[in-house]
Coordinates of C-alpha atoms in Angstrom, one line a residue:
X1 CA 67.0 102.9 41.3
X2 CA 65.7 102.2 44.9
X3 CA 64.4 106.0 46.7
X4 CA 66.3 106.4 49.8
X5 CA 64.3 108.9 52.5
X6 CA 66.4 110.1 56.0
X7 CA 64.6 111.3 58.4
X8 CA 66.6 114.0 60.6
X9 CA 66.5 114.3 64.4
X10 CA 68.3 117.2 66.0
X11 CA 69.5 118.3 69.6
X12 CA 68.3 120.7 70.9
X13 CA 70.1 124.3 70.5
X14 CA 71.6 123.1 67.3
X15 CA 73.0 126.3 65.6
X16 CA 71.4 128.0 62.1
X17 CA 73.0 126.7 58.7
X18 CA 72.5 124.3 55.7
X19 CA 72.1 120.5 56.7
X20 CA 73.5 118.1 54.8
X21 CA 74.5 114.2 54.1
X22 CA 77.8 113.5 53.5
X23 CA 79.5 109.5 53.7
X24 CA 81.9 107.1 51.8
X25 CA 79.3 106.5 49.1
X26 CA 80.5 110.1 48.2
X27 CA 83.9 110.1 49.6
X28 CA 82.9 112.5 52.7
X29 CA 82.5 115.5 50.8
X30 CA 81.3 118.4 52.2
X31 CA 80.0 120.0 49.4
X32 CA 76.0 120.2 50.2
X33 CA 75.1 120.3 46.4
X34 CA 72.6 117.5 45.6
X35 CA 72.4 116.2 49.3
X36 CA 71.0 118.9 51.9
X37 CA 68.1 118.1 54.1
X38 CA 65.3 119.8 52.9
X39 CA 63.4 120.5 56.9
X40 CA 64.2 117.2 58.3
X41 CA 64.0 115.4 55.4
X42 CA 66.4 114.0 52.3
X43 CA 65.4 112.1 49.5
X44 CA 67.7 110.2 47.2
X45 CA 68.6 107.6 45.4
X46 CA 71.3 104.9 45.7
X47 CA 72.2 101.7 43.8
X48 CA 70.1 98.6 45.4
X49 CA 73.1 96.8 47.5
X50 CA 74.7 99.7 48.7
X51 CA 76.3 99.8 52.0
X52 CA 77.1 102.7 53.2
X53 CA 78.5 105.0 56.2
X54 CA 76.9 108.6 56.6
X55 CA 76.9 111.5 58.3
X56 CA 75.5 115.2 58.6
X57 CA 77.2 118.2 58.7
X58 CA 76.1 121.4 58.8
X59 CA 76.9 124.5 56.8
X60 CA 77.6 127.6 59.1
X61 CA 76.4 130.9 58.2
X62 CA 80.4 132.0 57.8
X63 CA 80.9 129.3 55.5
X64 CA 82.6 126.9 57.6
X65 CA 81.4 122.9 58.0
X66 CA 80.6 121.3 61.5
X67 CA 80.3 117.7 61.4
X68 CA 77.9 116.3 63.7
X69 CA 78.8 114.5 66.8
X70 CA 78.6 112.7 70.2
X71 CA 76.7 114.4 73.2
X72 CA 79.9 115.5 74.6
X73 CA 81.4 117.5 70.9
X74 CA 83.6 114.0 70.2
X75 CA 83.4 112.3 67.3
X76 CA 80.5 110.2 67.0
X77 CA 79.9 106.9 64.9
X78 CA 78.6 106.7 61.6
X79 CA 75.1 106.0 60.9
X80 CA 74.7 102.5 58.5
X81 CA 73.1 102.6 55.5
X82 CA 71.7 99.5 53.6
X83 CA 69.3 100.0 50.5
X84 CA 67.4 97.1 49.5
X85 CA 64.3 98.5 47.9
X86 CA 63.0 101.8 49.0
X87 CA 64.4 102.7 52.2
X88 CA 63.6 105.0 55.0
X89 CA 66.2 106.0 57.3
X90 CA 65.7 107.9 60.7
X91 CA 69.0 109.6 61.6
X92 CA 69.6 111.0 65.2
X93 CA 72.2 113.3 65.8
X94 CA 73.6 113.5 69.4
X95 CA 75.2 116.4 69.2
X96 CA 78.1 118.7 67.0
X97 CA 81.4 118.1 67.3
X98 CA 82.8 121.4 69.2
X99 CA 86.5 122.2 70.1
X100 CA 85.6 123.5 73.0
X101 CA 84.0 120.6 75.2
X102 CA 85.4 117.5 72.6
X103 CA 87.2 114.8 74.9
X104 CA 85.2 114.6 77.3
X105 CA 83.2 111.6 76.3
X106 CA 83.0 109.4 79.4
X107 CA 84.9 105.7 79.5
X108 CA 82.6 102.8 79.2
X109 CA 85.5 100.3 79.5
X110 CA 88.6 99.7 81.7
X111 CA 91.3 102.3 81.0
X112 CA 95.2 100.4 80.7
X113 CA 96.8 100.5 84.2
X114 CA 99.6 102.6 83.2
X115 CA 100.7 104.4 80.3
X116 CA 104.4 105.0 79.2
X117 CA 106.8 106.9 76.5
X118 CA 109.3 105.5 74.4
X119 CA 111.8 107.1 71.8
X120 CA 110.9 106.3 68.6
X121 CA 112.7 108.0 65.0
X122 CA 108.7 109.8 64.7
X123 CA 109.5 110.9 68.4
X124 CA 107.9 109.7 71.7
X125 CA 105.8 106.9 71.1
X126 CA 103.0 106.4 73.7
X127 CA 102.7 102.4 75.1
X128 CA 99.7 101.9 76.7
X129 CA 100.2 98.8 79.1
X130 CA 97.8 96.2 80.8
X131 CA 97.6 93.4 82.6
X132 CA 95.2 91.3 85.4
X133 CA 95.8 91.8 88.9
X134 CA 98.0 89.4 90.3
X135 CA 100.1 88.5 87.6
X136 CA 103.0 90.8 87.7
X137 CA 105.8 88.6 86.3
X138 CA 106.4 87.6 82.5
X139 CA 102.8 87.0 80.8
X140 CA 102.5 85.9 77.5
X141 CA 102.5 89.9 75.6
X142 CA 99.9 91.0 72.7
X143 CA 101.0 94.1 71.0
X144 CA 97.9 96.3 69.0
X145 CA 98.3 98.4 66.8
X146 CA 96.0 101.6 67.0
X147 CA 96.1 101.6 71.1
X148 CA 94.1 104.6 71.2
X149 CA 90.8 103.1 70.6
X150 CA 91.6 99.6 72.1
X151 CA 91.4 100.1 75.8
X152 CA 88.6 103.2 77.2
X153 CA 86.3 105.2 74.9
X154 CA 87.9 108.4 76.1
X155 CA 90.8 108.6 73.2
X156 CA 88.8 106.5 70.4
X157 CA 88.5 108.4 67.2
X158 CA 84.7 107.7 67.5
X159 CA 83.6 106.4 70.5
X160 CA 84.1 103.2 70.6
X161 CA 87.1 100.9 71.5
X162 CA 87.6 97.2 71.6
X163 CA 87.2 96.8 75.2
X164 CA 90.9 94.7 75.4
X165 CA 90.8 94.8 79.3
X166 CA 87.4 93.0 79.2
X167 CA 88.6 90.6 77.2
X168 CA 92.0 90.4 78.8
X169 CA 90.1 89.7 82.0
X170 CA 88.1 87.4 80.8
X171 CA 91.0 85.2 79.2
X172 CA 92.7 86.0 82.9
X173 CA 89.7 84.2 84.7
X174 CA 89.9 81.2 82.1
X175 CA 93.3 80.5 82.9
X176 CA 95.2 82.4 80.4
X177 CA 96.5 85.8 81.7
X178 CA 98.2 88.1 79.2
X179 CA 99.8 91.3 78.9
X180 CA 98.8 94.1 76.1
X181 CA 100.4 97.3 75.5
X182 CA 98.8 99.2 72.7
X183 CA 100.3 101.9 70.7
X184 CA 98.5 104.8 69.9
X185 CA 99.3 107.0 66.1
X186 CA 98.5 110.2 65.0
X187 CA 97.4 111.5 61.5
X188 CA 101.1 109.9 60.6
X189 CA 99.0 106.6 60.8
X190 CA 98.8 105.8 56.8
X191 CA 102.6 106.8 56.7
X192 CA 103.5 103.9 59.8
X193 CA 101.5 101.0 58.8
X194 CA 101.2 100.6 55.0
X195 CA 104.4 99.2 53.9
X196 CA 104.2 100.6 50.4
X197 CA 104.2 104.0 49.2
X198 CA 100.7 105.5 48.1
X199 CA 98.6 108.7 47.9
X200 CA 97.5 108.5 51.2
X201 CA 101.3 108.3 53.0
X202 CA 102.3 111.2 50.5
X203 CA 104.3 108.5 48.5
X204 CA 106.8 107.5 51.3
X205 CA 106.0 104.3 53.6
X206 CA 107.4 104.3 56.8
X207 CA 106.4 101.0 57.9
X208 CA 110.0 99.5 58.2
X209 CA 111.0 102.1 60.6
X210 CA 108.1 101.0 62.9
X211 CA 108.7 97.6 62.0
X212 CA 112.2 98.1 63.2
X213 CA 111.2 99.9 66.6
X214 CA 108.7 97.2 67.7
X215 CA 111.7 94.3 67.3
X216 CA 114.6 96.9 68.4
X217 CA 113.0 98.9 71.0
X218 CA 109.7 97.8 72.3
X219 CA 110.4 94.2 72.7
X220 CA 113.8 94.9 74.5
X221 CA 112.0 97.4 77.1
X222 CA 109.3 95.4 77.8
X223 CA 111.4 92.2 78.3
X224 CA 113.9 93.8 80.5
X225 CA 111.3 95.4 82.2
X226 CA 108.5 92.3 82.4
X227 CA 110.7 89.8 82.0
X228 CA 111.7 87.5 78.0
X229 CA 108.9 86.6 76.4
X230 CA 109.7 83.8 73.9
X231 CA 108.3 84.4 70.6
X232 CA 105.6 81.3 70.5
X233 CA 104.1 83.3 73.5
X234 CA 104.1 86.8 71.6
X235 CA 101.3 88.5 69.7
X236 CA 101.1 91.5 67.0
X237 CA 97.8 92.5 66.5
X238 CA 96.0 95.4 64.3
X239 CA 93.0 95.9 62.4
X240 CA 92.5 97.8 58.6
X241 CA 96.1 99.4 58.1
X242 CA 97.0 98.0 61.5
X243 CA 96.1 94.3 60.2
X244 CA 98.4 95.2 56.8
X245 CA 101.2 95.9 59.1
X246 CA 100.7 93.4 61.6
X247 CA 101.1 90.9 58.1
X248 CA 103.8 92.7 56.7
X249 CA 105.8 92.8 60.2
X250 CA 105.8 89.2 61.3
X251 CA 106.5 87.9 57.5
X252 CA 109.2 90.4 56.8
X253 CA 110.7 89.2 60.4
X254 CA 110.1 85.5 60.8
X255 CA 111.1 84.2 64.3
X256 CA 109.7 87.6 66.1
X257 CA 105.7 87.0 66.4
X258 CA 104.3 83.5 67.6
X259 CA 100.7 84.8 66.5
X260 CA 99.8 87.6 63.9
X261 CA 96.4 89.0 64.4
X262 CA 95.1 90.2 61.1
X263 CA 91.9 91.7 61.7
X264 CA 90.0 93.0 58.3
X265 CA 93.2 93.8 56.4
X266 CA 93.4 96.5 54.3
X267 CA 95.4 95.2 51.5
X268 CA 94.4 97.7 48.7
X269 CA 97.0 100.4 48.9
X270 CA 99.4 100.4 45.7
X271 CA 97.2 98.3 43.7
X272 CA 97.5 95.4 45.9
X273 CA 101.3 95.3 46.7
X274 CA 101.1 93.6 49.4
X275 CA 99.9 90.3 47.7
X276 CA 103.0 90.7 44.9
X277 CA 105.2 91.0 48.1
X278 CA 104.1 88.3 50.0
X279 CA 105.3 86.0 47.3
X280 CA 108.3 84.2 48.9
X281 CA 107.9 85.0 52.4
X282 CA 107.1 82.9 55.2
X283 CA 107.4 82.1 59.1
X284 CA 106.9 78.2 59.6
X285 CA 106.7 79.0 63.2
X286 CA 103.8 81.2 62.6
X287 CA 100.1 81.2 63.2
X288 CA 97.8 83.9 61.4
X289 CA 94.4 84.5 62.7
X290 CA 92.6 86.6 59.4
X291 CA 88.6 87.9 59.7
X292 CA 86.6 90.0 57.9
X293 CA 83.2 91.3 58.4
X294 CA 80.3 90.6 55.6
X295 CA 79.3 94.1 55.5
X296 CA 83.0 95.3 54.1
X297 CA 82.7 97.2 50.9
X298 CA 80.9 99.9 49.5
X299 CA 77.9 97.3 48.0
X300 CA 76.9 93.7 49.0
X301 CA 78.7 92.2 46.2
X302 CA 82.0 94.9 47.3
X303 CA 81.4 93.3 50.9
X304 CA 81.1 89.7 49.2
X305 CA 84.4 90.1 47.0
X306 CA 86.4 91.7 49.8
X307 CA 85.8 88.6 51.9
X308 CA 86.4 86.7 48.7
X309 CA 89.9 88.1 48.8
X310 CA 90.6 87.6 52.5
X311 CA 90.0 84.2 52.3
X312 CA 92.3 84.0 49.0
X313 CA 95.0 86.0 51.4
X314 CA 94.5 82.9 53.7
X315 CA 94.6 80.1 51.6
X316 CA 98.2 81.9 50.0
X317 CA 99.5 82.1 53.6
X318 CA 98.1 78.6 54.9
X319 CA 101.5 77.3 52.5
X320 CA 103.9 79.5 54.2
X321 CA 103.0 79.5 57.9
X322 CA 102.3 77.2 60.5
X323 CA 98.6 77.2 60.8
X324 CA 96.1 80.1 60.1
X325 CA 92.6 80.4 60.6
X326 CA 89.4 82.4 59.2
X327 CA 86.6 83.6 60.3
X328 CA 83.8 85.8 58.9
X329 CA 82.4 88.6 61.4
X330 CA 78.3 87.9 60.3
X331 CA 76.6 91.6 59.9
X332 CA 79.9 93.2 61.2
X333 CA 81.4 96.9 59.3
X334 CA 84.9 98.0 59.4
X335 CA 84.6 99.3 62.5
X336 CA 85.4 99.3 66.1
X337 CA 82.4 97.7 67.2
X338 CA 83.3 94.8 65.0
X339 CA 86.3 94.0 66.2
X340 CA 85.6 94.2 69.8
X341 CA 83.2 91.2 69.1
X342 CA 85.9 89.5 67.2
X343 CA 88.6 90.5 69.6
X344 CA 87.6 87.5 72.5
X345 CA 87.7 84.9 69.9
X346 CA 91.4 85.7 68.7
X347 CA 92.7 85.9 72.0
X348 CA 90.8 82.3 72.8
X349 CA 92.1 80.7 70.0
X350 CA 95.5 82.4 70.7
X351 CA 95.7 81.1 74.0
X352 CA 93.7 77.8 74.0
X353 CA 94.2 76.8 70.7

């Protein structure tokens, strides 16, 4: 088995206690047995083919675990891992994530232009709104899923976001102006957007009540506020859980969503009930946009069977929809970073196509 060797870098001031690796190949545990840093140094070993998302955390002298992150105490990014023969691995960290000073990570990309609150059965549902200057009437509307890490890095569970103004601008100055609000979720996220009850929703979905809220209450605000928006000019986006749900929504409501954005969907939960439910649904007015990025899964075969399965999900739905499209993100991870460079190209093929 292939020797893997991470080399630690750490800021400055960083507090006394027991360094260790924690990721998905070990299902972010933080139990340091087996993985702590010996000085600045860890060696181990991992299948050849593994992909894999890591972190350190830290061990405190009281007993309690400090995950590293961002040089302002946010969240920071995973580092990557890809073993192909004997790897070495220098990992920086930036900084330790710190109750205190978290949140204050600067914006890197345009903030919406105004954020309001809407009732909702969960309670008051943050909509995050945008749209180019100069275009204050009805605009063809995109609705994402996850609208705290689409617009500035400030919210973003890690520091990234997709940057949806940039690429709502950029659409603007081709000739296509939009409008996006974004919806932002809490830990109740696994609960809202996987339709089917599983271990990580506590065994009751609440997707249908959301799905119900965007076509009873959203919709209706923002077309009495904005202006009707037929449904050919109306997009439901999401990405992972937000993809499933952005699937499950415009097939269980035919008529509501022009364009479904289905951006690496997470299809797993309940062995795979989505694919059983699908079976009979359809929206001939539809078209579904589905990606996935190459580096996917857990290995490079995982990663080459999960976009094995995506493109089975679109040849299924190519029978029951209008038109849908695939693309493969080349080098990309479930991540935010991913999808911001796959975000451009949706909207383009939304809008052009």
């Amino acid at each position: 088995m292939p020797r893997v060797t991470l080399q630690l870098t750490l800021p400055p001031g960083t507090p006394p206690g027991t360094l260790f690796l924690t990721g998905d190949h070990r299902a972010w545990s933080s139990d340091p047995h087996g993985w702590t840093f010996s000085g600045s140094t860890l060696h181990a070993e991992l299948p050849d083919g593994t992909l894999a998302q890591v972190k350190v955390r830290r061990v405190n002298p009281d007993g309690t675990v400090t995950e590293e992150g961002d040089a302002w105490g946010s969240r920071a990014r995973a580092h990557r891992v890809i073993v192909r023969g004997d790897t070495t691995l220098p990992l920086t960290v930036a900084g330790w994530q710190d109750e205190r000073t978290g949140g204050r990570r600067p914006a890197r990309s345009t903030p919406p232009r105004e954020e309001t609150v809407l009732s909702a059965p969960w309670g008051e549902q943050p909509v995050r709104l945008w749209w180019p200057d100069g275009h204050d009437g009805p605009l063809p509307l995109l609705i994402l899923h996850d609208g705290q890490n689409v617009f500035d890095e400030g919210p973003t569970f890690a520091g990234d976001s997709w940057d949806a103004a940039g690429a709502g601008r950029a659409l603007a100055d081709a000739g296509h102006p939009i409008r996006i609000a974004a919806l932002p979720v809490n830990d109740d996220r696994s609960r809202r957007y996987v339709p089917f009850p599983f271990e990580m929703n506590d065994q009751d979905s609440g997707a249908d009540e959301y799905a119900d809220w965007l076509r009873g209450t959203l919709l209706p605000h923002l077309h009495a506020r904005f202006g009707p928006i037929p449904a050919q000019d109306t997009a439901l986006a999401g990405s992972s859980f937000g993809g499933l749900i952005t699937a499950y929504a415009g097939l269980r409501d035919p008529g509501t969503y022009g364009t479904l954005g289905v951006l690496s969907p997470a299809v797993w939960p309940a062995d795979f009930a989505f694919l059983r439910w699908l079976n009979g649904r359809s929206d001939p007015q539809a078209r579904v946009w589905i990606d996935m990025g190459d580096h996917e899964g857990s290995s490079v075969q995982g990663a080459q069977e999960v976009l094995h399965l995506a493109r089975d999900l679109t040849a299924q739905l190519t029978l029951h929809v209008r038109e849908t499209h695939f693309t493969v993100g080349e080098g990309h991870w479930h991540d935010e970073p991913a999808w911001k460079e796959r975000l451009p190209a949706f909207l383009r093929w939304w809008r052009e196509g």
